[in-house]
PDB file of C-alpha atoms in Angstrom:
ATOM      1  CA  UNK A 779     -47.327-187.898-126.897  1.00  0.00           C
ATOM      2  CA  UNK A 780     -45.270-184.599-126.836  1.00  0.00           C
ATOM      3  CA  UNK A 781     -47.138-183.356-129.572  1.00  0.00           C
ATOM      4  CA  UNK A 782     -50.987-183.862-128.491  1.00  0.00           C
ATOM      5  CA  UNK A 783     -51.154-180.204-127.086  1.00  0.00           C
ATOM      6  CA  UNK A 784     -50.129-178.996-129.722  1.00  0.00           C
ATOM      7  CA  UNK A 785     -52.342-180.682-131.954  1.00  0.00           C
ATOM      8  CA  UNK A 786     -55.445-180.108-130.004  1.00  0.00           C
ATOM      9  CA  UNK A 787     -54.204-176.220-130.422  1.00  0.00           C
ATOM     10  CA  UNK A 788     -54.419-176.397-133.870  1.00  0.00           C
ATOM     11  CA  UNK A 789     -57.695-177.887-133.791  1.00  0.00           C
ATOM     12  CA  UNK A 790     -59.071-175.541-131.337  1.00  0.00           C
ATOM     13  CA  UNK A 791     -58.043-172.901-133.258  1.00  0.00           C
ATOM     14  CA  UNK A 792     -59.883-173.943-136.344  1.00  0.00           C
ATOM     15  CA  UNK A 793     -63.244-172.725-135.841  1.00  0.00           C
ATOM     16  CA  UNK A 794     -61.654-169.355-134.903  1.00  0.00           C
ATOM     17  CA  UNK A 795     -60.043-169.020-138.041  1.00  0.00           C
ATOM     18  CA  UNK A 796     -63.350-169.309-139.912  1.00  0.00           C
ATOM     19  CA  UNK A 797     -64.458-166.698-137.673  1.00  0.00           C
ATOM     20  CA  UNK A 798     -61.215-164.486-139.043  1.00  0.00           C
ATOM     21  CA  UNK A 799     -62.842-165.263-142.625  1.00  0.00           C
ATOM     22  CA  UNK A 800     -66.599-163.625-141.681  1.00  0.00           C
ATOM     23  CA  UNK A 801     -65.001-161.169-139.743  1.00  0.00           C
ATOM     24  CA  UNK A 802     -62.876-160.313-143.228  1.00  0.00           C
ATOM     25  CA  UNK A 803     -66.133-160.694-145.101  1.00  0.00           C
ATOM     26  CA  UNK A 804     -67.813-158.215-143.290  1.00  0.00           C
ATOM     27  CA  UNK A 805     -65.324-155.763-143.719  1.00  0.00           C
ATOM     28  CA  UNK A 806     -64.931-155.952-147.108  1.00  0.00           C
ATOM     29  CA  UNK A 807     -69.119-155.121-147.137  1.00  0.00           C
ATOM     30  CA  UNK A 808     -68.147-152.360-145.187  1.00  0.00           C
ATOM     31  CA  UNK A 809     -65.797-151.039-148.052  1.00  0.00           C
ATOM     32  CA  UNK A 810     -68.112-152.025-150.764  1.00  0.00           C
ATOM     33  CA  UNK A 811     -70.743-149.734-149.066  1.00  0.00           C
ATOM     34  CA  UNK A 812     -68.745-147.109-148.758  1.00  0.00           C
ATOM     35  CA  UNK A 813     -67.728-147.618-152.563  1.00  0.00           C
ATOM     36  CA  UNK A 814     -71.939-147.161-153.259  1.00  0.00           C
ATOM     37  CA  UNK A 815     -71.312-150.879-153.941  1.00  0.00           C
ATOM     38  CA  UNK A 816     -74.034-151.808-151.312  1.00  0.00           C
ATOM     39  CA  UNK A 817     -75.697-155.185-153.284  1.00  0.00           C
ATOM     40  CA  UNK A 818     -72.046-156.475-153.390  1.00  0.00           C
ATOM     41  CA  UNK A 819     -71.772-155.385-149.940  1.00  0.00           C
ATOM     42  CA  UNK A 820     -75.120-157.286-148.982  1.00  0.00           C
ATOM     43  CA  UNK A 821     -73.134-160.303-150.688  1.00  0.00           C
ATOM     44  CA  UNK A 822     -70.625-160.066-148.445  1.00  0.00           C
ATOM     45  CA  UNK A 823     -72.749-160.062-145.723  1.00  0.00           C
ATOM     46  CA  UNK A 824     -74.731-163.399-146.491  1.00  0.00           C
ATOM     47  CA  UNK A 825     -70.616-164.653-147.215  1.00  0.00           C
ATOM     48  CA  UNK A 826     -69.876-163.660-143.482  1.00  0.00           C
ATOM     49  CA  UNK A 827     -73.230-165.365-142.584  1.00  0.00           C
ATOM     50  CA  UNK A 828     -72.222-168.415-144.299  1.00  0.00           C
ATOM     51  CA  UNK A 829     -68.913-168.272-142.159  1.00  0.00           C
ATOM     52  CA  UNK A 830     -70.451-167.665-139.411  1.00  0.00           C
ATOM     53  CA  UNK A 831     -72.471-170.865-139.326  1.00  0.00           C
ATOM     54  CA  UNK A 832     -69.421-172.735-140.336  1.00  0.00           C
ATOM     55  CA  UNK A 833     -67.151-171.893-137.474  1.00  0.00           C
ATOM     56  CA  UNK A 834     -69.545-173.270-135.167  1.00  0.00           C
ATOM     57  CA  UNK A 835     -70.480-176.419-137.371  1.00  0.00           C
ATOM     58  CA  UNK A 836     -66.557-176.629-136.935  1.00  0.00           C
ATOM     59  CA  UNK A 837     -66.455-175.583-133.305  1.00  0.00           C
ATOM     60  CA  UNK A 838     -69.482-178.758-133.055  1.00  0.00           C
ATOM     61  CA  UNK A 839     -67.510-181.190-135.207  1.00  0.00           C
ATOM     62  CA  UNK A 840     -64.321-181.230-133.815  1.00  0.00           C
ATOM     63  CA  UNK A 841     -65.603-180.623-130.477  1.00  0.00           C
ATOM     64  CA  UNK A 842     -62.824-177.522-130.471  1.00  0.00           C
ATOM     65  CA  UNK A 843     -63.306-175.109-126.956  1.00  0.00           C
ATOM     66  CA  UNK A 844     -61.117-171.971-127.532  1.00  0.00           C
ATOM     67  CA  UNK A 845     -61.324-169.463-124.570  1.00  0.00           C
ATOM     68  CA  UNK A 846     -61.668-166.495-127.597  1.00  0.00           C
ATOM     69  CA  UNK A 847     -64.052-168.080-129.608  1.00  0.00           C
ATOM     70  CA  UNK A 848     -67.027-166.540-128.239  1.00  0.00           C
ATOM     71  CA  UNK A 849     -65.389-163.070-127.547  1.00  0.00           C
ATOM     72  CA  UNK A 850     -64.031-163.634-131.694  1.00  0.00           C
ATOM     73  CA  UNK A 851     -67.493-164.374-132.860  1.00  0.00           C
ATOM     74  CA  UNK A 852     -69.351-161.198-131.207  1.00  0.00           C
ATOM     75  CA  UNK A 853     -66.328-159.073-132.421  1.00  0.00           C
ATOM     76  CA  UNK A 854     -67.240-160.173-135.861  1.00  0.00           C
ATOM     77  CA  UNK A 855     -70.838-159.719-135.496  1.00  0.00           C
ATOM     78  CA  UNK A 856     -70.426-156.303-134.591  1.00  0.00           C
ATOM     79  CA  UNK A 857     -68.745-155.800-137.730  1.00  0.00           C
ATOM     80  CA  UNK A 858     -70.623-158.247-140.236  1.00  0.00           C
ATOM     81  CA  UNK A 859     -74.346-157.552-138.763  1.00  0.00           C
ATOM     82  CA  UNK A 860     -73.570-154.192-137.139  1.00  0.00           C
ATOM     83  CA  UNK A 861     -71.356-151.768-138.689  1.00  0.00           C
ATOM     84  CA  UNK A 862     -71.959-153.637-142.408  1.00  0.00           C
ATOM     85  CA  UNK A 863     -75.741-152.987-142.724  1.00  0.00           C
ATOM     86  CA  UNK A 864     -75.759-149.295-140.827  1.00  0.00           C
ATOM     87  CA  UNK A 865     -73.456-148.458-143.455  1.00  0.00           C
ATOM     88  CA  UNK A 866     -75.544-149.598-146.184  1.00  0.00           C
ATOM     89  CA  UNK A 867     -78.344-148.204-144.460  1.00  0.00           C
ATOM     90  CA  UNK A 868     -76.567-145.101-144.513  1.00  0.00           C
ATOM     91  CA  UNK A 869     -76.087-145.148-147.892  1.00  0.00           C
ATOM     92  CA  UNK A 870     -79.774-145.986-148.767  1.00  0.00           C
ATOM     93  CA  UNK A 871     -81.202-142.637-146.917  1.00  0.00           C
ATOM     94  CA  UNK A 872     -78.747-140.680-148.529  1.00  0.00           C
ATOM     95  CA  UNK A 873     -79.416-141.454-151.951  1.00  0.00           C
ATOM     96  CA  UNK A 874     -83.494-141.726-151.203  1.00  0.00           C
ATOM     97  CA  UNK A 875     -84.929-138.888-153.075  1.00  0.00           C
ATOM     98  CA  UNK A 876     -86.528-136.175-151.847  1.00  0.00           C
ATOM     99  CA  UNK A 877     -85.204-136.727-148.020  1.00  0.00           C
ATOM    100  CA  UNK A 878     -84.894-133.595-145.859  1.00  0.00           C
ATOM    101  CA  UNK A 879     -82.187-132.360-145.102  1.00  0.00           C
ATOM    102  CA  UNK A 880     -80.637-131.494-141.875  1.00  0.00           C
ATOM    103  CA  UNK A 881     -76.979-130.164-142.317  1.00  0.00           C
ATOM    104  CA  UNK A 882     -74.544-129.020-140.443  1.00  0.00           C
ATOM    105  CA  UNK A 883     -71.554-127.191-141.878  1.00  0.00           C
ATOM    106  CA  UNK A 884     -72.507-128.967-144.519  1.00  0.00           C
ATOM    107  CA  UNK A 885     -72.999-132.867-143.601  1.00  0.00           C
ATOM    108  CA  UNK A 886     -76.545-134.238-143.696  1.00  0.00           C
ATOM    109  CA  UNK A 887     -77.148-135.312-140.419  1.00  0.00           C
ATOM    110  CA  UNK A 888     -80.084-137.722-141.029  1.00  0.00           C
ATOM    111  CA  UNK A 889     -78.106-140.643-142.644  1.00  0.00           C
ATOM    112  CA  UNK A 890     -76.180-140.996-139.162  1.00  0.00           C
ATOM    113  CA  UNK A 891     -79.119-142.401-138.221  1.00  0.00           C
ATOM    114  CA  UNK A 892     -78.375-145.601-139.140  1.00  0.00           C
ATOM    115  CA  UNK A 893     -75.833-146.073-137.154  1.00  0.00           C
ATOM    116  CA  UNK A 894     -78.235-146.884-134.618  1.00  0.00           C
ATOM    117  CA  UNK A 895     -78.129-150.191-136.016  1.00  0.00           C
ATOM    118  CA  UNK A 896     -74.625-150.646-135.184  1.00  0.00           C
ATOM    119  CA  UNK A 897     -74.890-149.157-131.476  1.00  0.00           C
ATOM    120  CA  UNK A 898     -77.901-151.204-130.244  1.00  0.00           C
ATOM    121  CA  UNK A 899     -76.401-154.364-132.118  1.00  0.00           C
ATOM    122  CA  UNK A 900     -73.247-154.101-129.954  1.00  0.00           C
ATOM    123  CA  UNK A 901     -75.674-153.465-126.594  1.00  0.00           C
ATOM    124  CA  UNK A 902     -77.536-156.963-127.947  1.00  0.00           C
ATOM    125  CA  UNK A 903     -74.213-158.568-128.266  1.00  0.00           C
ATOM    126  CA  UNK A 904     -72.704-157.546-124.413  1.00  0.00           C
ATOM    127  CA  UNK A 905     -75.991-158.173-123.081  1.00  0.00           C
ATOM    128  CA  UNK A 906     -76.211-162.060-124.501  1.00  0.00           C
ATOM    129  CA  UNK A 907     -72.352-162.465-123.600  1.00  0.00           C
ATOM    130  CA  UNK A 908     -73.390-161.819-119.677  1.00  0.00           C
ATOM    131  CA  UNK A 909     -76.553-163.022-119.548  1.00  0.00           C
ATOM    132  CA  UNK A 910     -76.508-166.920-118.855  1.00  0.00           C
ATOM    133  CA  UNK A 911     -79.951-167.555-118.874  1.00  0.00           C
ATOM    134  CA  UNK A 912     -80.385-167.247-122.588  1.00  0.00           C
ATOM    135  CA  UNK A 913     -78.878-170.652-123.485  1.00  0.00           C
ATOM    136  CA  UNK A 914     -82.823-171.623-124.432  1.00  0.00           C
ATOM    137  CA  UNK A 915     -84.571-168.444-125.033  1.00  0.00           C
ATOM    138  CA  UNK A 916     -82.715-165.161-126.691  1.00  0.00           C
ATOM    139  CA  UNK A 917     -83.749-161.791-124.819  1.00  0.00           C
ATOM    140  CA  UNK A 918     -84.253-158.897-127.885  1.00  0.00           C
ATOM    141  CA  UNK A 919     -84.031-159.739-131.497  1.00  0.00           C
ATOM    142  CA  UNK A 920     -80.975-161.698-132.473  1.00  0.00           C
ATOM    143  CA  UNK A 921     -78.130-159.134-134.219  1.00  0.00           C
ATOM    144  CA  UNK A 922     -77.560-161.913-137.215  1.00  0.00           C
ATOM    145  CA  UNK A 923     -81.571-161.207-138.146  1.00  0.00           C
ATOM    146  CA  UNK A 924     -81.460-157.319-138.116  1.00  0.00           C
ATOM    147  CA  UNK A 925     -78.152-157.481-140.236  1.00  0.00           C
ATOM    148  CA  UNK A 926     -79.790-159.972-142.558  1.00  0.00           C
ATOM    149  CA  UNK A 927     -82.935-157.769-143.016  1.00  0.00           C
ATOM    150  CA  UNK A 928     -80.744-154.625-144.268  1.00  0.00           C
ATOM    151  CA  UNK A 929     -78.474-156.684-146.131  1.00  0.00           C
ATOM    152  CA  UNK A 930     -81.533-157.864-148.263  1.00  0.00           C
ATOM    153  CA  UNK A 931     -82.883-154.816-149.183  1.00  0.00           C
ATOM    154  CA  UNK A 932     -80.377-153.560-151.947  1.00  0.00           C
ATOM    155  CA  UNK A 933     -80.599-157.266-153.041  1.00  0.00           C
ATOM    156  CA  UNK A 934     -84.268-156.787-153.372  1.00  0.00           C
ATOM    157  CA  UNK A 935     -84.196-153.820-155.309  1.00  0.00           C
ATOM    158  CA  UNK A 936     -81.596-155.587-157.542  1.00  0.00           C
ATOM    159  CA  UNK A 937     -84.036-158.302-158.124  1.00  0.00           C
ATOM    160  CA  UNK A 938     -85.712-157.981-161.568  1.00  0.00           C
ATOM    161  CA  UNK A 939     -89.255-159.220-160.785  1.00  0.00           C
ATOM    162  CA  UNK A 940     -89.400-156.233-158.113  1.00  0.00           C
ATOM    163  CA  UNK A 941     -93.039-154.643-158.339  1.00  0.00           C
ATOM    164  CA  UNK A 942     -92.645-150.643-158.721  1.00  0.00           C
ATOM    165  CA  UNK A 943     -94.876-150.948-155.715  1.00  0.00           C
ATOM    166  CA  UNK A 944     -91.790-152.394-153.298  1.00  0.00           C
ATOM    167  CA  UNK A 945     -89.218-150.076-154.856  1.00  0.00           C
ATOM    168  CA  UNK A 946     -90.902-147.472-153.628  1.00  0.00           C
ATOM    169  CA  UNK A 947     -91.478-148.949-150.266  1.00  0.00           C
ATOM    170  CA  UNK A 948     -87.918-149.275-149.909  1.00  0.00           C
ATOM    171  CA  UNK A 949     -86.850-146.148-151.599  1.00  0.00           C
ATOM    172  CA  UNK A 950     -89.245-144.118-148.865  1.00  0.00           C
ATOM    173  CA  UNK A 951     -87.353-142.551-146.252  1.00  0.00           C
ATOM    174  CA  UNK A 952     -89.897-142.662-143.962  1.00  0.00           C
ATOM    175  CA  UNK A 953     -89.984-146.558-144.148  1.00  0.00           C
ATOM    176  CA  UNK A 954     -86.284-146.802-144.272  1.00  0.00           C
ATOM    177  CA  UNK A 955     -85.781-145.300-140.365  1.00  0.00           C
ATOM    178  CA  UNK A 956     -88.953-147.059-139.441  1.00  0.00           C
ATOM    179  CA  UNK A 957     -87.031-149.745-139.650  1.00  0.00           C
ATOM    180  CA  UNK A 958     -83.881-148.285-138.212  1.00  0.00           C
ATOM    181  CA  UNK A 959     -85.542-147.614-135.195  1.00  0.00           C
ATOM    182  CA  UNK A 960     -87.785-150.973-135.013  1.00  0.00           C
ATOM    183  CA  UNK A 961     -84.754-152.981-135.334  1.00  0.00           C
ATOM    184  CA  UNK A 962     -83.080-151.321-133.232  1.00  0.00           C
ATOM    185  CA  UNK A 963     -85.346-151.676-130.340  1.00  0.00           C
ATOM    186  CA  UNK A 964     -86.068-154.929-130.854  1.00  0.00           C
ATOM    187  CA  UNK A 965     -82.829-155.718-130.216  1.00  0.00           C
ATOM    188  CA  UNK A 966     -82.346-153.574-126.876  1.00  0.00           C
ATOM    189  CA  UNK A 967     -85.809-155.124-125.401  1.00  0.00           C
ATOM    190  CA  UNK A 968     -86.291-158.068-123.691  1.00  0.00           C
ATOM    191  CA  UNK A 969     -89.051-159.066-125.571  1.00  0.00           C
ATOM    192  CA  UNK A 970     -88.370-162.911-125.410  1.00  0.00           C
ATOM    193  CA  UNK A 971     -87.410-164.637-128.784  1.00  0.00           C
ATOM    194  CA  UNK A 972     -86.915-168.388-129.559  1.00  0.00           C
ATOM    195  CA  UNK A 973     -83.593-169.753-129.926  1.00  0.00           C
ATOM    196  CA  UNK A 974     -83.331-171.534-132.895  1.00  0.00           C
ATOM    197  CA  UNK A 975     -81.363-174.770-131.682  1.00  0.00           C
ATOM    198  CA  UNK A 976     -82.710-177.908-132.139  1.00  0.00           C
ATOM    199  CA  UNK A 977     -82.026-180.381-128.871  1.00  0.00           C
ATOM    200  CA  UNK A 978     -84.162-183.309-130.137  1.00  0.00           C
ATOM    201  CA  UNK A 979     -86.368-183.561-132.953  1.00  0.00           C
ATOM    202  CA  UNK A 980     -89.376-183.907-130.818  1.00  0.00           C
ATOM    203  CA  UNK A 981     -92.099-181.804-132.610  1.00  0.00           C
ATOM    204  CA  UNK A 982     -93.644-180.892-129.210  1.00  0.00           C
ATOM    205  CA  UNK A 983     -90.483-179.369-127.985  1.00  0.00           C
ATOM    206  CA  UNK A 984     -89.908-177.716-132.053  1.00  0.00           C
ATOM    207  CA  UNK A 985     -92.831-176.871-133.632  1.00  0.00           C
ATOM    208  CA  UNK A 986     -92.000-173.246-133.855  1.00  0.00           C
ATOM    209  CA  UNK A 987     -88.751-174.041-135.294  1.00  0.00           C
ATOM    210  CA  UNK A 988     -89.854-176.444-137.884  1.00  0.00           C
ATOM    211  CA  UNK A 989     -92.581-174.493-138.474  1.00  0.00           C
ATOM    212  CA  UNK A 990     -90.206-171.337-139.423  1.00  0.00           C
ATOM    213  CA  UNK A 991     -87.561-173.829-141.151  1.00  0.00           C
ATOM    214  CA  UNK A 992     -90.114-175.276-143.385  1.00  0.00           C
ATOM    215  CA  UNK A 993     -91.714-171.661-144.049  1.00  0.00           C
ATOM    216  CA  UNK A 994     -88.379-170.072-144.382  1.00  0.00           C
ATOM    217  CA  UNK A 995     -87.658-172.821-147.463  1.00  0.00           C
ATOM    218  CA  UNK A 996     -90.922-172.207-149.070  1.00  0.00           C
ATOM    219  CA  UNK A 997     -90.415-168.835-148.894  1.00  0.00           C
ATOM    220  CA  UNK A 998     -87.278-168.231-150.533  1.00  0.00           C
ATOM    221  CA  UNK A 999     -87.786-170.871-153.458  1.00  0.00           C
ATOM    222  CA  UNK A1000     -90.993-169.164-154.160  1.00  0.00           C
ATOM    223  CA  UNK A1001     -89.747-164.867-153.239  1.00  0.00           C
ATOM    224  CA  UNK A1002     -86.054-165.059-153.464  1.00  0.00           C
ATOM    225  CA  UNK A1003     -84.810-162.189-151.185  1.00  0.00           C
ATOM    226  CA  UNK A1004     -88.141-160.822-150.465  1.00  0.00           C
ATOM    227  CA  UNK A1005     -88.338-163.607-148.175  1.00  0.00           C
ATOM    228  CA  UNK A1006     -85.602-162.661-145.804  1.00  0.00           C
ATOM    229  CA  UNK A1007     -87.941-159.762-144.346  1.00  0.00           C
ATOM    230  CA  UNK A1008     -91.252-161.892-144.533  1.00  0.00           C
ATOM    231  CA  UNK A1009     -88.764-164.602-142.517  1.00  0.00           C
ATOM    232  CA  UNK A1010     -87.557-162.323-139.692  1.00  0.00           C
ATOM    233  CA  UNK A1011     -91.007-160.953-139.568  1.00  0.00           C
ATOM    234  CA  UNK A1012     -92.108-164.481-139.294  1.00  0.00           C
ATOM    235  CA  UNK A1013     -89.928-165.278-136.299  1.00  0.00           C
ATOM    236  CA  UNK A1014     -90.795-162.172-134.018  1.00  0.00           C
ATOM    237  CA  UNK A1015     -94.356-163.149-134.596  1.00  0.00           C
ATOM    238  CA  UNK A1016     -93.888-166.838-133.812  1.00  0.00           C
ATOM    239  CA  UNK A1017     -91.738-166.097-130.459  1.00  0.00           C
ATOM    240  CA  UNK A1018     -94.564-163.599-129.259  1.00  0.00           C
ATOM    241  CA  UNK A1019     -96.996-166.073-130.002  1.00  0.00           C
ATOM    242  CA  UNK A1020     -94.729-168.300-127.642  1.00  0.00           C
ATOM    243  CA  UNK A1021     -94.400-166.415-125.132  1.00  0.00           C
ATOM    244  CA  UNK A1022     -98.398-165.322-125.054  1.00  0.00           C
ATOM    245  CA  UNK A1023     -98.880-169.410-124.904  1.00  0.00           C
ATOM    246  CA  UNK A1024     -96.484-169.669-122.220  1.00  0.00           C
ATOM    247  CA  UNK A1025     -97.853-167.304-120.067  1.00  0.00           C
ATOM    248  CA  UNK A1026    -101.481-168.409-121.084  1.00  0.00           C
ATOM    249  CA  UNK A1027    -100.488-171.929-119.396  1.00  0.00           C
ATOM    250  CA  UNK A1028     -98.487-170.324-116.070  1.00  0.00           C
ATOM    251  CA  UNK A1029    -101.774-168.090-115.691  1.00  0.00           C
ATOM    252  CA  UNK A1030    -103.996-171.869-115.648  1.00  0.00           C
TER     253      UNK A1030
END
């Protein structure tokens, strides 16, 4: 009986240690980008993701409660989703062509924009950790979805079927902190966005979330990384459309 505690420990501690693994994967992105490596770095990324939803399968499955899970799991979000993309971000604007410059003592200043990314991710993160009442409904843009959308752009530009069209897009610095500074503020707001756990499989309660599962398949058999974007794009437009229903029904 002596060793139960002990034993529960370990368990508890499992789901942590996966958390130790995306927080590792995330760094090593962070290298990579640094390195100009920034589709192995987006790599990295999707392997923290993949972590990331495997410590709390674990957490789930083993019913493990650790009192520095949670503070663990934002740690390494900050790094994976936060730090990882701005970097690659960083790296994007400075190789765009044609950007402008604005130096001082020689450093272009305009690539520190993405760290942005990184700041208002970490504001996201501290805000969700105190704020109770978004157990059913996030406030802001999830930081997991703004790190996924950076982290597929260099794998969309590695894809081969990539129009000219998109390249250029995504090669336009313009573009590339217009979506610094979207993401960024989407994730500061309060605009209201669905949480995406399931607590019954009733379709009245789900129907945005199967509705974005299903779409969210389709999309990536069919567009590969392309769809990452179209997804997150997909799920802001779906919670607004929420929330306008919601408030359609309090106003009646």
């Amino acid at each position: 009986m002596r060793r139960k505690p002990g034993i529960m420990k370990l368990k508890d501690q499992i789901p942590n240690l996966i958390t130790l693994l995306n927080l590792l994967s995330g760094s090593i992105a962070i290298v990579m980008a640094f390195s100009g490596e920034i589709k192995c770095a987006s790599w990295f990324i999707m392997l923290a993701a993949a972590f990331d939803f495997a410590d709390g399968f674990a957490a789930r499955m083993l019913h493990a409660k650790s009192g520095i899970g949670a503070q663990l799991d934002s740690l390494a979000d900050v790094v994976k989703f936060g730090l990882a993309p701005s970097v690659i971000m960083y790296h994007l604007i400075s190789s765009s062509p044609g950007h402008p410059e604005m130096t001082i003592a020689n450093f272009d200043l305009l690539p520190f924009i993405a760290l942005l990314l990184v700041a208002a991710g970490a504001w996201r993160l501290a805000k969700f950790n105190t704020d109770p009442s978004q157990e059913t409904e996030f406030k802001g843009l999830p930081i997991p979805a703004a790190g996924l959308f950076v982290a597929s752009l260099p794998l969309i530009l590695g894809q081969s079927t990539v129009s000219p069209f998109i390249e250029d897009i995504l090669g336009n610095i313009f573009v590339l902190i217009a979506i610094i500074i979207i993401l960024s503020w989407l994730m500061v707001s309060n605009v209201p966005m669905l949480s995406l756990k399931f607590k019954n499989l009733n379709w009245k309660d789900n129907a945005y979330r199967f509705i974005l599962v299903g779409a969210s398949v389709i999309m990536i058999i069919f567009f590969r990384f392309i769809a990452i974007p179209l997804i997150i794009f997909m799920y802001v437009a779906l919670s607004i459309i929420n929330l306008s229903i919601i408030k359609h029904h309090h106003d009646f």
